[in-house]
Amino acid sequence: MQELVIRRPDDWHLHLRDGGMLRGVIADTSRHFARAIIMPNLVPPVVTSADAAAYRERILAAVPRGHRFEPLMTLYLTEGTDPDDVETGFRNGLVKAVKLYPAGATTNSHSGVRDITKVMPVLERMAEIGMPLCVHGEVTTPEVDIFDREAVFIETVLDPLRRRLPDLRITMEHVTTKDGIDYIKEHAANLAGSITTHHLIINRNAILVGGIKPHYYCLPVAKRETHRLALRAATVSGDVRFFLGTDSAPHADPLKECACGCAGIYTSINTLSCLAHVFEEEGALDRLEAFTSLNGPAWYGLPVNEDTITLRRGDEPVRYPAKIETEAGPVTVFDPMFPLYWAVV
């Protein structure tokens, strides 16, 4: 196959940041993606519906002329979140989901949840109205190894929460383990998972072998090869519970290349090329559209995009920049460590 036409894709987990960084990265998403679930972990975070409305306007103002892009807003769950405000934002169509960050789990998560019992009134309201909860599925207790955080979260937080609120719709975002994949497969009702581009390509060796590679460092951190293979199998399976959420997370290079570097990998610019490569390797190009364009809208109750994009396989590798320049500084682009031959026409 040399050419593939698919419905225009969506990104169900995206970091756009704000200000100069937002203006520098938005085009790499809006060029090919119709919609994206926008992460709320700004400084200060997007906590209220008013915050979400203001942030949405800043995003739309940054979209290049001629691009059609719809930001799907989320609220950052805190122990002081107002259930009435959450419901109002959801019912008027402004807010599509609420994001649960365990405090300290990732970038700008210090305002997150430390005691899940304190947010039960919000979660109970969300279950009543059918509003999805997006979770960063890791515990942050210091005695848990960083490579075990997802498995322990499933056992100690997610499963008890789902038993208490079986009607709550939960997206396990950026699943990184076989444990997460298996849990979703075993529990069909009200549970789905997004999978990133980079976790399909790298394992933890990419970060650690031959020296520390800060541009492969993300949270949740990449795991063993057995987990990467489980993610790939789920991604190309066609299972409607799995869909693309790039977790593309730009940081200026000085914040990555330092003694305590930030977590995040920037993939928006070459995600579709990388995914076509992965699906071709797995003999599953016919299922790429389901993962990028069909399963996510079905889960979030939105129509599939009517327009299409065309991916074409060239004879020569596609050339992507090693870095993009933004007002906030240079951002290194994800290097999959193999040549890419598929590109959007």
Short mmCIF file of C-alpha atoms in Angstrom, two decimals:
data_model
loop_
_atom_site.label_atom_id
_atom_site.label_comp_id
_atom_site.label_asym_id
_atom_site.label_seq_id
_atom_site.Cartn_x
_atom_site.Cartn_y
_atom_site.Cartn_z
CA MET A 1 0.00 0.00 0.00
CA GLN A 2 1.41 3.38 -1.02
CA GLU A 3 -1.52 5.66 -0.14
CA LEU A 4 -4.09 5.64 2.63
CA VAL A 5 -7.15 7.88 3.04
CA ILE A 6 -8.60 8.13 6.55
CA ARG A 7 -11.09 10.33 8.35
CA ARG A 8 -9.37 13.37 9.79
CA PRO A 9 -7.92 12.32 13.15
CA ASP A 10 -8.32 13.74 16.64
CA ASP A 11 -5.87 13.85 19.54
CA TRP A 12 -7.47 12.79 22.81
CA HIS A 13 -4.64 14.01 25.07
CA LEU A 14 -2.65 17.11 24.15
CA HIS A 15 -0.53 19.71 25.94
CA LEU A 16 -0.48 23.11 24.23
CA ARG A 17 0.90 25.16 27.15
CA ASP A 18 0.23 28.90 26.92
CA GLY A 19 1.66 32.16 25.64
CA GLY A 20 4.69 31.91 23.36
CA MET A 21 4.85 28.11 23.58
CA LEU A 22 1.18 27.79 22.60
CA ARG A 23 1.72 30.04 19.61
CA GLY A 24 4.78 28.04 18.60
CA VAL A 25 3.25 24.53 18.70
CA ILE A 26 -0.44 24.87 17.85
CA ALA A 27 0.04 24.66 14.08
CA ASP A 28 1.66 21.23 14.31
CA THR A 29 -1.63 19.92 15.69
CA SER A 30 -4.19 22.07 13.84
CA ARG A 31 -2.56 21.27 10.48
CA HIS A 32 -3.85 17.68 10.52
CA PHE A 33 -6.04 17.15 13.62
CA ALA A 34 -9.62 18.36 13.83
CA ARG A 35 -10.00 18.29 17.61
CA ALA A 36 -7.99 17.64 20.74
CA ILE A 37 -8.64 17.11 24.43
CA ILE A 38 -6.60 19.92 25.97
CA MET A 39 -4.74 19.27 29.20
CA PRO A 40 -5.42 21.82 31.97
CA ASN A 41 -2.10 21.73 33.86
CA LEU A 42 -1.09 25.32 33.27
CA VAL A 43 0.32 27.63 35.93
CA PRO A 44 -2.12 28.44 37.43
CA PRO A 45 -4.20 25.42 36.38
CA VAL A 46 -7.53 25.51 34.52
CA VAL A 47 -9.80 24.81 37.50
CA THR A 48 -13.12 26.54 36.73
CA SER A 49 -15.37 26.85 33.72
CA ALA A 50 -14.37 30.50 33.47
CA ASP A 51 -10.71 29.43 33.34
CA ALA A 52 -11.54 26.96 30.56
CA ALA A 53 -13.45 29.56 28.54
CA ALA A 54 -10.57 32.02 28.73
CA TYR A 55 -7.98 29.37 27.81
CA ARG A 56 -10.11 28.21 24.89
CA GLU A 57 -10.17 31.74 23.51
CA ARG A 58 -6.38 31.99 23.77
CA ILE A 59 -6.02 28.71 21.87
CA LEU A 60 -8.40 29.74 19.11
CA ALA A 61 -6.60 33.06 18.76
CA ALA A 62 -3.35 31.17 18.16
CA VAL A 63 -4.69 28.81 15.47
CA PRO A 64 -3.22 29.81 12.10
CA ARG A 65 -5.53 31.36 9.53
CA GLY A 66 -7.04 28.67 7.30
CA HIS A 67 -6.78 25.87 9.89
CA ARG A 68 -9.99 24.38 11.33
CA PHE A 69 -9.42 23.16 14.87
CA GLU A 70 -11.66 22.68 17.90
CA PRO A 71 -10.08 22.57 21.37
CA LEU A 72 -12.02 20.30 23.72
CA MET A 73 -11.57 21.72 27.18
CA THR A 74 -10.98 19.93 30.48
CA LEU A 75 -10.92 21.04 34.10
CA TYR A 76 -8.10 20.32 36.54
CA LEU A 77 -9.58 18.46 39.51
CA THR A 78 -8.64 19.84 42.92
CA GLU A 79 -9.91 19.10 46.39
CA GLY A 80 -11.77 22.42 46.19
CA THR A 81 -13.48 21.89 42.82
CA ASP A 82 -17.15 22.93 42.81
CA PRO A 83 -19.47 20.17 41.49
CA ASP A 84 -22.02 22.78 40.32
CA ASP A 85 -19.42 24.59 38.23
CA VAL A 86 -18.30 21.29 36.69
CA GLU A 87 -21.87 20.37 35.77
CA THR A 88 -22.58 23.81 34.31
CA GLY A 89 -19.47 23.65 32.11
CA PHE A 90 -20.39 20.17 30.91
CA ARG A 91 -24.03 20.90 30.19
CA ASN A 92 -23.28 24.06 28.20
CA GLY A 93 -20.79 22.14 26.04
CA LEU A 94 -17.70 24.07 27.10
CA VAL A 95 -16.04 21.33 29.17
CA LYS A 96 -15.77 17.76 27.89
CA ALA A 97 -14.01 16.06 30.82
CA VAL A 98 -12.32 16.54 34.18
CA LYS A 99 -8.67 15.58 34.66
CA LEU A 100 -7.43 13.80 37.77
CA TYR A 101 -3.75 14.39 38.53
CA PRO A 102 -2.45 12.71 41.67
CA ALA A 103 -0.46 15.49 43.34
CA GLY A 104 3.15 15.40 42.17
CA ALA A 105 2.62 12.85 39.38
CA THR A 106 3.83 14.99 36.47
CA THR A 107 4.44 18.52 35.20
CA ASN A 108 2.47 21.18 37.11
CA SER A 109 0.54 18.59 39.13
CA HIS A 110 1.31 19.98 42.60
CA SER A 111 -2.27 21.30 42.86
CA GLY A 112 -3.69 17.83 42.19
CA VAL A 113 -5.51 15.36 44.40
CA ARG A 114 -3.89 13.97 47.54
CA ASP A 115 -6.97 12.34 49.08
CA ILE A 116 -9.51 11.00 46.60
CA THR A 117 -12.25 10.92 49.23
CA LYS A 118 -12.17 14.73 49.20
CA VAL A 119 -13.24 14.85 45.53
CA MET A 120 -16.00 12.25 45.78
CA PRO A 121 -18.80 14.87 45.57
CA VAL A 122 -17.42 15.94 42.17
CA LEU A 123 -16.96 12.36 40.96
CA GLU A 124 -20.45 11.39 42.10
CA ARG A 125 -21.93 14.33 40.19
CA MET A 126 -19.93 13.37 37.09
CA ALA A 127 -21.25 9.80 37.29
CA GLU A 128 -24.80 11.16 37.47
CA ILE A 129 -24.46 13.35 34.38
CA GLY A 130 -22.28 11.02 32.29
CA MET A 131 -19.19 13.25 32.27
CA PRO A 132 -15.86 11.49 31.63
CA LEU A 133 -12.99 11.51 34.10
CA CYS A 134 -9.52 11.46 32.53
CA VAL A 135 -6.93 10.02 34.90
CA HIS A 136 -3.17 10.21 35.10
CA GLY A 137 -2.95 6.68 36.43
CA GLU A 138 0.02 6.69 38.76
CA VAL A 139 0.47 6.76 42.50
CA THR A 140 3.07 9.14 43.86
CA THR A 141 3.89 7.61 47.24
CA PRO A 142 7.69 7.52 47.59
CA GLU A 143 7.89 3.85 48.53
CA VAL A 144 6.50 2.77 45.12
CA ASP A 145 9.06 2.27 42.35
CA ILE A 146 8.49 4.65 39.44
CA PHE A 147 8.12 1.72 37.04
CA ASP A 148 5.34 0.22 39.22
CA ARG A 149 3.29 3.37 39.74
CA GLU A 150 0.65 2.52 37.12
CA ALA A 151 0.06 -1.04 38.30
CA VAL A 152 -0.24 0.11 41.92
CA PHE A 153 -2.63 2.91 40.92
CA ILE A 154 -4.92 0.40 39.23
CA GLU A 155 -4.96 -1.82 42.31
CA THR A 156 -5.24 0.80 45.04
CA VAL A 157 -7.07 3.75 43.44
CA LEU A 158 -8.74 2.95 40.12
CA ASP A 159 -10.35 -0.39 40.91
CA PRO A 160 -11.80 0.74 44.26
CA LEU A 161 -13.09 3.93 42.59
CA ARG A 162 -14.80 1.97 39.82
CA ARG A 163 -16.39 -0.37 42.35
CA ARG A 164 -17.72 2.59 44.32
CA LEU A 165 -18.91 4.50 41.22
CA PRO A 166 -19.57 1.94 38.47
CA ASP A 167 -21.41 4.52 36.33
CA LEU A 168 -18.42 6.89 36.19
CA ARG A 169 -16.89 6.96 32.71
CA ILE A 170 -13.10 6.81 33.06
CA THR A 171 -10.37 7.31 30.49
CA MET A 172 -7.07 5.78 31.53
CA GLU A 173 -4.81 8.23 29.78
CA HIS A 174 -1.44 7.36 28.28
CA VAL A 175 -1.56 3.70 29.30
CA THR A 176 2.02 2.39 29.53
CA THR A 177 1.78 -1.14 30.92
CA LYS A 178 0.41 -4.56 30.10
CA ASP A 179 -1.34 -4.26 33.47
CA GLY A 180 -3.29 -1.26 32.19
CA ILE A 181 -4.14 -2.89 28.87
CA ASP A 182 -5.33 -6.07 30.57
CA TYR A 183 -7.40 -4.15 33.11
CA ILE A 184 -9.26 -2.29 30.37
CA LYS A 185 -9.86 -5.49 28.41
CA GLU A 186 -11.24 -7.24 31.48
CA HIS A 187 -13.63 -4.44 32.46
CA ALA A 188 -15.72 -3.47 29.48
CA ALA A 189 -18.17 -1.04 31.06
CA ASN A 190 -17.38 2.68 31.26
CA LEU A 191 -13.61 2.29 30.79
CA ALA A 192 -11.31 3.15 27.88
CA GLY A 193 -7.67 4.02 27.35
CA SER A 194 -5.62 6.45 25.31
CA ILE A 195 -2.19 5.41 24.04
CA THR A 196 0.63 7.72 23.01
CA THR A 197 2.72 7.56 19.87
CA HIS A 198 6.04 7.44 21.68
CA HIS A 199 5.12 4.61 24.03
CA LEU A 200 4.52 2.44 20.96
CA ILE A 201 8.10 3.08 19.84
CA ILE A 202 10.40 3.44 22.85
CA ASN A 203 11.01 1.39 25.96
CA ARG A 204 13.05 2.43 28.97
CA ASN A 205 16.32 1.53 27.24
CA ALA A 206 15.85 4.59 25.02
CA ILE A 207 16.21 6.80 28.09
CA LEU A 208 19.04 5.03 29.86
CA VAL A 209 21.30 3.04 27.53
CA GLY A 210 24.48 4.81 26.41
CA GLY A 211 23.84 7.83 28.61
CA ILE A 212 20.81 9.76 29.85
CA LYS A 213 18.58 10.82 26.93
CA PRO A 214 16.37 13.63 28.31
CA HIS A 215 14.25 13.92 25.17
CA TYR A 216 12.93 10.37 25.72
CA TYR A 217 11.99 11.12 29.32
CA CYS A 218 8.26 11.43 29.93
CA LEU A 219 5.72 10.64 32.61
CA PRO A 220 4.45 8.03 32.84
CA VAL A 221 7.96 6.85 32.12
CA ALA A 222 8.53 4.30 29.32
CA LYS A 223 8.58 0.74 30.66
CA ARG A 224 10.04 -2.67 29.74
CA GLU A 225 9.80 -4.07 26.21
CA THR A 226 7.06 -6.51 27.26
CA HIS A 227 4.83 -3.55 28.08
CA ARG A 228 5.58 -1.78 24.79
CA LEU A 229 4.59 -4.90 22.87
CA ALA A 230 1.32 -5.13 24.82
CA LEU A 231 0.56 -1.50 23.93
CA ARG A 232 1.25 -2.21 20.26
CA ALA A 233 -1.01 -5.25 20.25
CA ALA A 234 -3.88 -3.28 21.77
CA THR A 235 -3.33 -0.32 19.45
CA VAL A 236 -3.51 -2.31 16.22
CA SER A 237 -6.24 -4.69 17.43
CA GLY A 238 -9.15 -2.49 16.38
CA ASP A 239 -10.58 -2.71 19.92
CA VAL A 240 -12.87 0.32 20.25
CA ARG A 241 -11.70 0.98 23.81
CA PHE A 242 -8.25 2.15 22.67
CA PHE A 243 -7.53 5.39 20.81
CA LEU A 244 -4.83 7.96 20.16
CA GLY A 245 -3.86 10.47 22.81
CA THR A 246 -0.41 11.73 21.86
CA ASP A 247 0.42 13.36 25.20
CA SER A 248 2.61 15.60 23.07
CA ALA A 249 4.19 17.78 25.73
CA PRO A 250 6.55 20.55 24.64
CA HIS A 251 9.25 21.94 26.90
CA ALA A 252 11.95 24.38 25.88
CA ASP A 253 15.25 22.54 25.56
CA PRO A 254 16.96 24.26 28.53
CA LEU A 255 14.23 22.83 30.77
CA LYS A 256 14.89 19.32 29.43
CA GLU A 257 18.69 19.41 29.18
CA CYS A 258 19.57 20.10 32.81
CA ALA A 259 20.23 18.38 36.12
CA CYS A 260 16.50 18.05 36.87
CA GLY A 261 14.85 17.98 33.47
CA CYS A 262 11.14 18.20 32.75
CA ALA A 263 9.10 15.20 31.63
CA GLY A 264 7.54 15.36 28.19
CA ILE A 265 8.08 14.38 24.54
CA TYR A 266 7.04 16.55 21.60
CA THR A 267 5.39 14.41 18.91
CA SER A 268 2.65 16.52 17.32
CA ILE A 269 4.63 17.30 14.19
CA ASN A 270 5.43 13.70 13.19
CA THR A 271 2.86 11.58 15.02
CA LEU A 272 0.94 10.49 11.93
CA SER A 273 4.12 9.46 10.12
CA CYS A 274 5.22 7.47 13.19
CA LEU A 275 1.84 5.79 13.56
CA ALA A 276 1.66 4.79 9.90
CA HIS A 277 5.10 3.21 10.32
CA VAL A 278 3.95 1.28 13.40
CA PHE A 279 0.74 0.04 11.78
CA GLU A 280 2.60 -0.93 8.62
CA GLU A 281 5.14 -2.91 10.68
CA GLU A 282 2.25 -4.71 12.37
CA GLY A 283 0.45 -5.42 9.08
CA ALA A 284 -2.52 -3.37 10.26
CA LEU A 285 -2.74 -0.24 8.11
CA ASP A 286 -6.43 -1.01 7.58
CA ARG A 287 -6.96 -0.36 11.33
CA LEU A 288 -5.06 2.93 11.59
CA GLU A 289 -8.24 4.94 10.99
CA ALA A 290 -10.05 3.27 13.88
CA PHE A 291 -7.26 4.17 16.31
CA THR A 292 -6.77 7.77 15.15
CA SER A 293 -10.21 8.81 13.95
CA LEU A 294 -13.10 6.56 15.01
CA ASN A 295 -12.68 5.08 18.49
CA GLY A 296 -12.09 8.37 20.31
CA PRO A 297 -15.21 10.13 19.05
CA ALA A 298 -17.27 7.04 19.88
CA TRP A 299 -16.01 7.08 23.48
CA TYR A 300 -16.54 10.83 23.97
CA GLY A 301 -19.96 10.83 22.26
CA LEU A 302 -18.92 13.07 19.37
CA PRO A 303 -19.48 12.68 15.61
CA VAL A 304 -16.68 11.35 13.44
CA ASN A 305 -15.02 14.03 11.35
CA GLU A 306 -16.48 14.24 7.85
CA ASP A 307 -13.32 15.37 6.06
CA THR A 308 -10.35 13.13 5.33
CA ILE A 309 -6.57 13.25 5.12
CA THR A 310 -4.31 11.28 2.79
CA LEU A 311 -1.13 9.56 3.92
CA ARG A 312 1.34 8.62 1.21
CA ARG A 313 4.42 6.40 1.40
CA GLY A 314 7.39 7.92 -0.37
CA ASP A 315 10.58 6.37 -1.69
CA GLU A 316 12.75 8.70 0.39
CA PRO A 317 12.51 9.38 4.13
CA VAL A 318 10.40 12.33 5.25
CA ARG A 319 12.50 15.15 6.67
CA TYR A 320 11.26 16.63 9.91
CA PRO A 321 13.14 19.36 11.77
CA ALA A 322 15.23 18.25 14.73
CA LYS A 323 13.84 21.24 16.64
CA ILE A 324 11.10 23.80 16.27
CA GLU A 325 11.60 27.40 17.36
CA THR A 326 9.07 29.05 19.66
CA GLU A 327 8.95 32.32 21.56
CA ALA A 328 9.57 30.24 24.69
CA GLY A 329 12.71 28.65 23.22
CA PRO A 330 13.66 25.70 21.01
CA VAL A 331 11.73 22.43 21.38
CA THR A 332 13.29 19.13 20.32
CA VAL A 333 11.09 16.96 18.09
CA PHE A 334 10.67 13.26 18.92
CA ASP A 335 13.17 11.11 17.05
CA PRO A 336 11.77 7.58 16.58
CA MET A 337 15.28 6.31 15.76
CA PHE A 338 14.23 4.95 12.35
CA PRO A 339 13.45 6.63 9.02
CA LEU A 340 9.85 7.65 8.33
CA TYR A 341 8.43 7.16 4.85
CA TRP A 342 4.75 7.97 5.41
CA ALA A 343 3.59 11.60 5.39
CA VAL A 344 0.33 13.50 5.14
CA VAL A 345 -0.09 14.80 1.60
#
